[in-house]
Short mmCIF file of C-alpha atoms in Angstrom, two decimals:
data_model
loop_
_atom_site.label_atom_id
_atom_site.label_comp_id
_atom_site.label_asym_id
_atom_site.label_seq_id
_atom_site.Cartn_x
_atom_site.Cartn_y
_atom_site.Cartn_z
CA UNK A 61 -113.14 118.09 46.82
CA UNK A 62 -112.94 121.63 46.79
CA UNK A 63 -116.66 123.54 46.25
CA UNK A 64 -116.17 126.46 43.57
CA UNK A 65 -118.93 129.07 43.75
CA UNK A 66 -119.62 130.52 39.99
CA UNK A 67 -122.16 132.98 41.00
CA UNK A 68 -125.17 131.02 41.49
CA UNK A 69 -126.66 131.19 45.16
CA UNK A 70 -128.02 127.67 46.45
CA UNK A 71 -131.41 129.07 46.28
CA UNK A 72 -130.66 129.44 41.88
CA UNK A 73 -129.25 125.89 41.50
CA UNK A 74 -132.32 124.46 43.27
CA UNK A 75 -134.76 126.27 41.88
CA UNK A 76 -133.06 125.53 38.25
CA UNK A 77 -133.33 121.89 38.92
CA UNK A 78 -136.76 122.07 39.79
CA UNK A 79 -136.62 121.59 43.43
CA UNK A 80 -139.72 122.76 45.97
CA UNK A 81 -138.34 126.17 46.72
CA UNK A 82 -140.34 126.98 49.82
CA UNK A 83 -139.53 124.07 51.29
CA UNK A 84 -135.62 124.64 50.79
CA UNK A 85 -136.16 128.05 51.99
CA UNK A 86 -137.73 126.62 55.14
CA UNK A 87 -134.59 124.12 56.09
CA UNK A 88 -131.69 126.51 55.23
CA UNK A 89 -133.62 129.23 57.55
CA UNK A 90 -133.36 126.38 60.18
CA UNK A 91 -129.57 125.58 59.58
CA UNK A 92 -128.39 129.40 59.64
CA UNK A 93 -126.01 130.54 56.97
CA UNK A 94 -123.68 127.96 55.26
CA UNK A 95 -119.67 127.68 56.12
CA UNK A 96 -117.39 128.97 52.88
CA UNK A 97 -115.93 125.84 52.86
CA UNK A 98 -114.05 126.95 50.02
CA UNK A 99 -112.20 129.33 51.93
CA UNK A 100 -111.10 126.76 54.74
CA UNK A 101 -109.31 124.58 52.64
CA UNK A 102 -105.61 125.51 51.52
CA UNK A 103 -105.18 126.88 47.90
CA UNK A 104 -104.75 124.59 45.01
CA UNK A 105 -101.50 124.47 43.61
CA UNK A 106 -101.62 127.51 40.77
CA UNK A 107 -101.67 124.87 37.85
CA UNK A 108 -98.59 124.01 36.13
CA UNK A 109 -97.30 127.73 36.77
CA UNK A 110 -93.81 127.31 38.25
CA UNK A 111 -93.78 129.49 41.51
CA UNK A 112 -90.38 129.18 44.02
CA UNK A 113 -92.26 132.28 46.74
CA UNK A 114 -92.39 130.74 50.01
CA UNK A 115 -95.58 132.83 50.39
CA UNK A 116 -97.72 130.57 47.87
CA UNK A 117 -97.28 127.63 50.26
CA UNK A 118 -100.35 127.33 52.32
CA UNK A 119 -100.45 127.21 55.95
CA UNK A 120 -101.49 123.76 56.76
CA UNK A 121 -98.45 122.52 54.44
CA UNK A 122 -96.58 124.97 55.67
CA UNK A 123 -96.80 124.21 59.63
CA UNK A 124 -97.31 120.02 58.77
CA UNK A 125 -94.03 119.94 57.08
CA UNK A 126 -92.31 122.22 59.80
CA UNK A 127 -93.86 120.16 62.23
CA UNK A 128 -92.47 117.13 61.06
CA UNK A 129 -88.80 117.88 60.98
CA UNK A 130 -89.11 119.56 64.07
CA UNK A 131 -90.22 116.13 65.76
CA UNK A 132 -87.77 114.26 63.92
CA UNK A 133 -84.69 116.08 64.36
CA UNK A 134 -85.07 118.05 67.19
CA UNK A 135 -84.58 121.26 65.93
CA UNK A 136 -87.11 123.95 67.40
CA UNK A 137 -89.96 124.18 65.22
CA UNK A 138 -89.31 128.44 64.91
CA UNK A 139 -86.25 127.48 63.45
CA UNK A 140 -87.45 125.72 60.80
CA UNK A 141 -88.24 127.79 57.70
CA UNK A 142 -89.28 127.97 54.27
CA UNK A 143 -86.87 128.98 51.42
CA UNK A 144 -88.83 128.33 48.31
CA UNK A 145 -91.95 126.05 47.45
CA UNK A 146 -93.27 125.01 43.72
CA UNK A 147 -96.45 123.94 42.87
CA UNK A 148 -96.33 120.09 40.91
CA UNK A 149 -97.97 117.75 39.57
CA UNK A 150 -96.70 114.37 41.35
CA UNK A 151 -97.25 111.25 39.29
CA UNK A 152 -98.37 108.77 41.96
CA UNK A 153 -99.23 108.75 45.88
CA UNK A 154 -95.59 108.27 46.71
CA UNK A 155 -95.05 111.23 45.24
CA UNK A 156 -92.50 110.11 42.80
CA UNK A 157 -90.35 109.25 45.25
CA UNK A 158 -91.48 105.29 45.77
CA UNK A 159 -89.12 102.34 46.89
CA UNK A 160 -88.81 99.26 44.81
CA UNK A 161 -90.87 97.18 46.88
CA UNK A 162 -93.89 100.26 47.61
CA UNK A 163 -97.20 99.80 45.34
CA UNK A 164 -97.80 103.45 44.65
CA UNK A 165 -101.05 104.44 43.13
CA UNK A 166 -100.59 105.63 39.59
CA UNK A 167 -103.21 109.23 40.10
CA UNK A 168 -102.29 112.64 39.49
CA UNK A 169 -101.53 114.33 42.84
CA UNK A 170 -101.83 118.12 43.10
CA UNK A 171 -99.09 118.92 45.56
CA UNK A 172 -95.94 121.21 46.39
CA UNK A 173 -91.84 120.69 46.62
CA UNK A 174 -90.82 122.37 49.39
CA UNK A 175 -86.97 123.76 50.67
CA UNK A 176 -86.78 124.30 54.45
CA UNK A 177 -83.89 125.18 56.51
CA UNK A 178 -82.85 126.16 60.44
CA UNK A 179 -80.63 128.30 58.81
CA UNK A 180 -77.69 125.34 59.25
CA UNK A 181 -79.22 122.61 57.04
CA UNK A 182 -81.78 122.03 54.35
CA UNK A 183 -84.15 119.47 53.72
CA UNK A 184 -86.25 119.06 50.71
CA UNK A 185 -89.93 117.51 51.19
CA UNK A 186 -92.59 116.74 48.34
CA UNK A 187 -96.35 117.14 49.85
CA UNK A 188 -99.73 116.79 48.38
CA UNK A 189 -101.65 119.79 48.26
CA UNK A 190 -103.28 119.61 51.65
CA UNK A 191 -99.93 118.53 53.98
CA UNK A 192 -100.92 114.70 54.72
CA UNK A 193 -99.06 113.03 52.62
CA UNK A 194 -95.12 113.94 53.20
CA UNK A 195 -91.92 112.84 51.20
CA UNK A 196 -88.55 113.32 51.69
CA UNK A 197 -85.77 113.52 49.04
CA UNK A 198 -83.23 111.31 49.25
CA UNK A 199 -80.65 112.76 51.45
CA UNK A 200 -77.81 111.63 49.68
CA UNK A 201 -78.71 113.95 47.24
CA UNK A 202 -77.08 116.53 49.23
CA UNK A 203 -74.30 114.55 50.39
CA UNK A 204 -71.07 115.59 47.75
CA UNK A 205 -71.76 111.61 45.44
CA UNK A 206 -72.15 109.37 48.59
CA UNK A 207 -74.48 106.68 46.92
CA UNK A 208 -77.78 105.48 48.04
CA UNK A 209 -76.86 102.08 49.55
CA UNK A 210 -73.86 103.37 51.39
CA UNK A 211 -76.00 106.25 52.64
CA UNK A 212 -78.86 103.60 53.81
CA UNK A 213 -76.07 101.43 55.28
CA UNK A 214 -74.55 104.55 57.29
CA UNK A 215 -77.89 105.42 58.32
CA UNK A 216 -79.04 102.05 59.63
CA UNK A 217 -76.14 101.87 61.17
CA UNK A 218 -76.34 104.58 63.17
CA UNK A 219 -80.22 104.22 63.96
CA UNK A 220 -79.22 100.63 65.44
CA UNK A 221 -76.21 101.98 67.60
CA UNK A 222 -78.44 104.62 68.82
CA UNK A 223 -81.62 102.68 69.12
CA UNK A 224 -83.15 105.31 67.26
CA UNK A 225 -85.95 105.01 64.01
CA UNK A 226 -83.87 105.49 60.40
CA UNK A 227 -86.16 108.46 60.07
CA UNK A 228 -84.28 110.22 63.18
CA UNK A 229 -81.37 109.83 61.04
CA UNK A 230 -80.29 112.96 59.31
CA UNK A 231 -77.19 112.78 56.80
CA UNK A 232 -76.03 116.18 56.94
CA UNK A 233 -72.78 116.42 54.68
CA UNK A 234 -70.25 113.67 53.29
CA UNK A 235 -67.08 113.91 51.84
CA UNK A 236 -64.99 110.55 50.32
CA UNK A 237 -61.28 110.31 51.84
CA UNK A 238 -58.82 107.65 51.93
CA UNK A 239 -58.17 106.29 55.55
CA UNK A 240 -55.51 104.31 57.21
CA UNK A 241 -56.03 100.62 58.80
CA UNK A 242 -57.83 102.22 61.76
CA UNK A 243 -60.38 104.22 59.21
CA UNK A 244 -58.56 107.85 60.58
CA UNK A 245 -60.12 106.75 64.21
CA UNK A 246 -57.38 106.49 67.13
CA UNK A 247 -58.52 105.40 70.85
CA UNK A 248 -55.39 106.91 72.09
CA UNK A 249 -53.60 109.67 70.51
CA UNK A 250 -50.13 107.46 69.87
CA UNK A 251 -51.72 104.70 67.95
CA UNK A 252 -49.98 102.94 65.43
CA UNK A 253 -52.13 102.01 62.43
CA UNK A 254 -51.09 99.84 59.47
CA UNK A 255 -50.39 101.98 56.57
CA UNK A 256 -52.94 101.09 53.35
CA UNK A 257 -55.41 103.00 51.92
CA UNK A 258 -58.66 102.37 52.23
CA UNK A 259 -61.09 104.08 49.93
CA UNK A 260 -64.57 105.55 52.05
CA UNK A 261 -65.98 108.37 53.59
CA UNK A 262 -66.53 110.63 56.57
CA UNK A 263 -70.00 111.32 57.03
CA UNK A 264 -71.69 114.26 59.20
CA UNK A 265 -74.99 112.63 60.96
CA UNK A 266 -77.68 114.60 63.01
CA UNK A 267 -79.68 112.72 65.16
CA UNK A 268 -82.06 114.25 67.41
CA UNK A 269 -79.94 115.32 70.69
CA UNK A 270 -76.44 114.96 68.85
CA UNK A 271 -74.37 115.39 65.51
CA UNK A 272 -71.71 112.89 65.19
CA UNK A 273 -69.25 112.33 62.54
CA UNK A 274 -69.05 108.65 61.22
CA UNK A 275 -65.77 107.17 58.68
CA UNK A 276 -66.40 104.33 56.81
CA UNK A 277 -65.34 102.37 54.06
CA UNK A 278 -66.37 102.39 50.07
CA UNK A 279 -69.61 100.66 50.37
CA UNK A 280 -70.61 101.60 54.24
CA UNK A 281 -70.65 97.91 55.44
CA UNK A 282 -67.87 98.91 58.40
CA UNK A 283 -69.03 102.47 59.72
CA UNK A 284 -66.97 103.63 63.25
CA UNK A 285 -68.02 106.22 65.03
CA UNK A 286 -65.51 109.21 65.45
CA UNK A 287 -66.18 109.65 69.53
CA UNK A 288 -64.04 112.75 69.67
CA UNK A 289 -66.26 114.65 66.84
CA UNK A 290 -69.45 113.71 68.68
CA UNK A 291 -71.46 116.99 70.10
CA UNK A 292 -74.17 116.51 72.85
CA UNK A 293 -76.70 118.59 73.77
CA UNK A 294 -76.88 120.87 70.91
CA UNK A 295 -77.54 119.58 67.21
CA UNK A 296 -78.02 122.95 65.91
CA UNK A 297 -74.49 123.68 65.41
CA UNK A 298 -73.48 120.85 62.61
CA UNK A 299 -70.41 120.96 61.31
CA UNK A 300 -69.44 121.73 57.50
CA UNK A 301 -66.82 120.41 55.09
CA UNK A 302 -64.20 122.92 54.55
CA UNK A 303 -63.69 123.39 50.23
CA UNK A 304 -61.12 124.94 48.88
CA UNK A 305 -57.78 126.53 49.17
CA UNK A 306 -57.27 129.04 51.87
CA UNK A 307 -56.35 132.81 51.13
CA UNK A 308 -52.41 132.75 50.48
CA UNK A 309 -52.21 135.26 53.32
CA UNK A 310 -53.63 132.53 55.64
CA UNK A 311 -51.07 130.05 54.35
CA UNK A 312 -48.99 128.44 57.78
CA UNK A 313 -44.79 129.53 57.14
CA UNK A 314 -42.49 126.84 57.07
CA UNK A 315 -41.08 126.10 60.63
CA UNK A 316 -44.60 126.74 62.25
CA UNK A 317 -46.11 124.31 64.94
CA UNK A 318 -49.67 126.12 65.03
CA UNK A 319 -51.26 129.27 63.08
CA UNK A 320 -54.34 130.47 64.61
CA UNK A 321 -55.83 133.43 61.98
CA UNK A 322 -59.06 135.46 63.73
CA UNK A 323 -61.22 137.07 61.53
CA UNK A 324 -64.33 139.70 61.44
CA UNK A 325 -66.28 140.89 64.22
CA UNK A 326 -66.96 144.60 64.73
CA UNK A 327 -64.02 145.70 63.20
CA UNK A 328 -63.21 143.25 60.65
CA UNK A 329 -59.91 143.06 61.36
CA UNK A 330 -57.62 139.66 60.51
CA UNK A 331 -54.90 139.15 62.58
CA UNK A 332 -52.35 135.82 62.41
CA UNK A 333 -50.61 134.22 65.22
CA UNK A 334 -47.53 131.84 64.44
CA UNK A 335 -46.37 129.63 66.96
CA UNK A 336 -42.79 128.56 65.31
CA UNK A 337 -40.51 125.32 65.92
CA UNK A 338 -37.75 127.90 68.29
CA UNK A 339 -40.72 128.60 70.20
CA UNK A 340 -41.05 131.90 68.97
CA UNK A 341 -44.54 133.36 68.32
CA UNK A 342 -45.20 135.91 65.90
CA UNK A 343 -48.03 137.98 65.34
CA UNK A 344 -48.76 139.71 61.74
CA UNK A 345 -51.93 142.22 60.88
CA UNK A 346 -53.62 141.15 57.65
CA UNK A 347 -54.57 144.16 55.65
CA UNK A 348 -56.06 142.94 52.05
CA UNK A 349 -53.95 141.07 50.15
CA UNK A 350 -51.30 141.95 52.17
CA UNK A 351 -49.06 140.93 55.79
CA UNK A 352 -48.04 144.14 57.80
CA UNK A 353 -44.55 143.81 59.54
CA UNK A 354 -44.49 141.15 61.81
CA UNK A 355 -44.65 141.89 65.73
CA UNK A 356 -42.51 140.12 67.76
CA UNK A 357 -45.04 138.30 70.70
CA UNK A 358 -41.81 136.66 72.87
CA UNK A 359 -40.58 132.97 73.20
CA UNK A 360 -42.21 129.87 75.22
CA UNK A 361 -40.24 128.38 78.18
CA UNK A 362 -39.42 124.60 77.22
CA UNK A 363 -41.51 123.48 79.50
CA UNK A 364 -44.92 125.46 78.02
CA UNK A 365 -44.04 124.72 74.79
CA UNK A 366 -43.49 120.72 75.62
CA UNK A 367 -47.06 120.96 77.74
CA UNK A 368 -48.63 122.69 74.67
CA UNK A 369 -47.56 120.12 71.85
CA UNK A 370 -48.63 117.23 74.26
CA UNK A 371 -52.13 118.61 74.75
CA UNK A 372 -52.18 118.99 70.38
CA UNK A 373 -50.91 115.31 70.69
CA UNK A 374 -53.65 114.32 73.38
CA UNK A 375 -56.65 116.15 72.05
CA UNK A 376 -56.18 114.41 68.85
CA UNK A 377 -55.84 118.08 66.89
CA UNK A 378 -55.64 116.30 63.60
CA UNK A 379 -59.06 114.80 63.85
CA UNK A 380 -60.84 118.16 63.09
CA UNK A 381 -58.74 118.22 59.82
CA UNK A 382 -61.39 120.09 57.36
CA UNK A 383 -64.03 121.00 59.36
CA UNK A 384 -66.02 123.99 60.37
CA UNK A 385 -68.13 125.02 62.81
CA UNK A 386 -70.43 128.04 61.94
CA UNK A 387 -71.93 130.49 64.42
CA UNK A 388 -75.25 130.00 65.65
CA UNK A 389 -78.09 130.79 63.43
CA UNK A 390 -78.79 134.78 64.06
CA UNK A 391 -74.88 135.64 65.15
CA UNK A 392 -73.40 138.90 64.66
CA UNK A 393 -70.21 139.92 64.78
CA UNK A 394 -68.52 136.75 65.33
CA UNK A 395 -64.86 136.19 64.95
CA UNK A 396 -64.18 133.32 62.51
CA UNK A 397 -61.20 131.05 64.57
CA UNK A 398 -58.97 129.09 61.53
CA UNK A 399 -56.43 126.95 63.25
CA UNK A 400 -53.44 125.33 61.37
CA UNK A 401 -51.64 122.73 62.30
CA UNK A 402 -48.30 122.34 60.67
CA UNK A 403 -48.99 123.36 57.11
CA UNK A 404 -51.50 121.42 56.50
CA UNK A 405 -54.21 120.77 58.60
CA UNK A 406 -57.61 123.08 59.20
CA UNK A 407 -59.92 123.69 61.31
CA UNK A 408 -62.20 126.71 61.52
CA UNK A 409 -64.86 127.36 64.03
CA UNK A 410 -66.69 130.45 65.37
CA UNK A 411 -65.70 132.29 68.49
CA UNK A 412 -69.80 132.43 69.35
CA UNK A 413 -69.98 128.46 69.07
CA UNK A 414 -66.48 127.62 71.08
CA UNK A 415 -69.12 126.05 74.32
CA UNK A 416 -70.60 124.33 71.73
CA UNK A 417 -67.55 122.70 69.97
CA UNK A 418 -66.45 118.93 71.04
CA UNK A 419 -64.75 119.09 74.45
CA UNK A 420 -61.55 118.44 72.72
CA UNK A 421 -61.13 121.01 70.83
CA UNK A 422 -62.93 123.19 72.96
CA UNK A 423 -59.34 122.45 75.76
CA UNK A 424 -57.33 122.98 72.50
CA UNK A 425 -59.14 126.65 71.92
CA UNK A 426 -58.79 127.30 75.42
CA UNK A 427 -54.74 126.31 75.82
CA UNK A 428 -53.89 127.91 72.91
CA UNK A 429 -55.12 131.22 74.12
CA UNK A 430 -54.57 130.72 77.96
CA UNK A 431 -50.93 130.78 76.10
CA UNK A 432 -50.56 133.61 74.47
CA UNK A 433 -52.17 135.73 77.20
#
């Protein structure tokens, strides 16, 4: 319990109540002065005032809750920071956030919602007012609709493959899709897969050491790991879910193979690359809403342009459909990479991250421009 001084010494109070003052004297001359204990424990929460600055938080909340991510997804602790924090009220000792089968005592909890991110994801915790007591918001509450029980499905599931705890298991971002017999995942790049639709979802995971991208079904009771998407070593780059339609600028031409369109840096310019069915390429300067003149960049022996669509073919190219990989958190002056295959299919990464990209695409990023050099 916090000790609030209303300017009374100790010596006053005692000597109110009645209590031999010499004698009090004596023993707090023995003890020396007395700790402000007041000003060792973190502030209350201000009330039922509703404050989002990060700076309100106190410290020991602060650096538990930073702490704890930072142990349980691997991400460095100094990347973990603090976007906004509220003061509550919680209704219970779970916080308000209590399972069906948890006895939560029915108290009212002084205590804090917190938003944290590494600058790639964001978590959102619920504390009491002194750090000890931490809860986590449902993930699936920032996963685009996936429900609970598929989201605790995908993330046992994952936790058992990886012999991992379910609390290591971070859903980053989910998106529903409809997926062939083989749930859109092909051991060999010519694999024939019977044609029905099948109603699920491809799910971005973080685990500790690695992100990995799972597809499953409706409900989450058959979740297959997407091998090709998996990245090792480096969870900090996670990739996103592109949304949206591209700029009509960016759009691939009929009769193109590949359209690579590199963007920003220094200079800001955009500049698209069109690999065509003749074997032509084509290079065009994007200024605003508008394509410059198109340059003329030569024409592909048979044999390149056979090697190049077998390593699209190999590398599985239309696995990355929709995703992108941001720069590191701190990057300047990246070029922004979007890669289309046929008409339809994107992928965008950052120049910055291309080490940290799966090895497939990383050989696909590498041919492409091995090729045009």
């Amino acid at each position: 319990m916090r000790v609030r001084y209303l300017g009374l010494s100790l010596v006053s109070v005692v000597a109110v109540a009645g209590i031999n003052l010499p004698i009090v004297q004596r023993a707090l001359a023995d003890i020396g002065p007395i700790p402000q204990m007041a000003q060792q424990l973190p502030n209350d929460p201000p009330g039922d005032e509703s404050s989002s600055s990060p700076s309100n938080l106190p410290t020991l909340v602060r650096n538990s809750l930073r702490s704890h991510i930072a142990q349980n997804t691997g991400v460095p602790y100094s990347s973990v920071q603090v976007v906004s924090a509220t003061a509550e009220i919680w209704t219970d000792s779970c916080l308000g956030l209590g399972g069906p089968a948890e006895s939560c005592l029915a108290a009212r909890y002084p205590g804090w919602r917190v938003e944290l991110t590494d600058g790639n994801r964001t978590w959102i915790y619920r504390s009491d007012r002194t750090g000890n007591i931490l809860r986590r918001e449902s993930p699936q509450n920032e996963a685009s609709g996936l429900p609970p029980e598929t989201a605790q499905r995908i993330v046992d599931t994952v936790a058992n493959d990886r012999g991992l705890l379910p609390s290591q298991v971070e859903i980053i971002a989910a998106e529903s899709r409809t997926w062939d017999g083989c749930l859109g995942i092909y051991p060999e790049a010519n694999t024939i897969c019977t044609q029905i639709a099948i109603s699920g979802w491809r799910v971005i995971v973080a685990t500790p050491d690695q992100v990995q991208v799972y597809h499953t079904n409706q409900d989450g009771s058959n979740s297959r790991l997407n091998p090709l998407l998996t990245q090792v070593g480096d969870a900090s780059i996670a990739p996103r879910f592109l949304t949206g339609p591209l700029p009509t600028t960016y759009e691939a031409p009929p009769q193109s193979v590949l359209t690579i369109i590199t963007s920003g840096g220094i200079a800001g310019r955009i500049y698209k690359t069109v690999l065509y069915s003749d074997r032509s390429i084509v290079g065009f300067d994007i200024i605003g809403n508008q394509i410059n003149t198109p340059a003329d960049l030569g024409r592909l022996s048979s044999q390149d342009y056979n090697t190049f669509l077998r390593l699209l073919e190999t590398q599985q190219l239309r696995t990355f459909n929709g995703l992108h990989y941001p720069p590191p958190e701190g990057a300047a002056d990246d070029i922004t990479v979007t890669l289309i295959s046929g008409t339809n299919q994107v992928i965008q990464y950052s120049d910055i991250a291309v080490n940290q990209l799966p090895s497939n695409l990383q050989r696909i990023h590498q041919g492409w421009f091995e090729l045009i050099n």
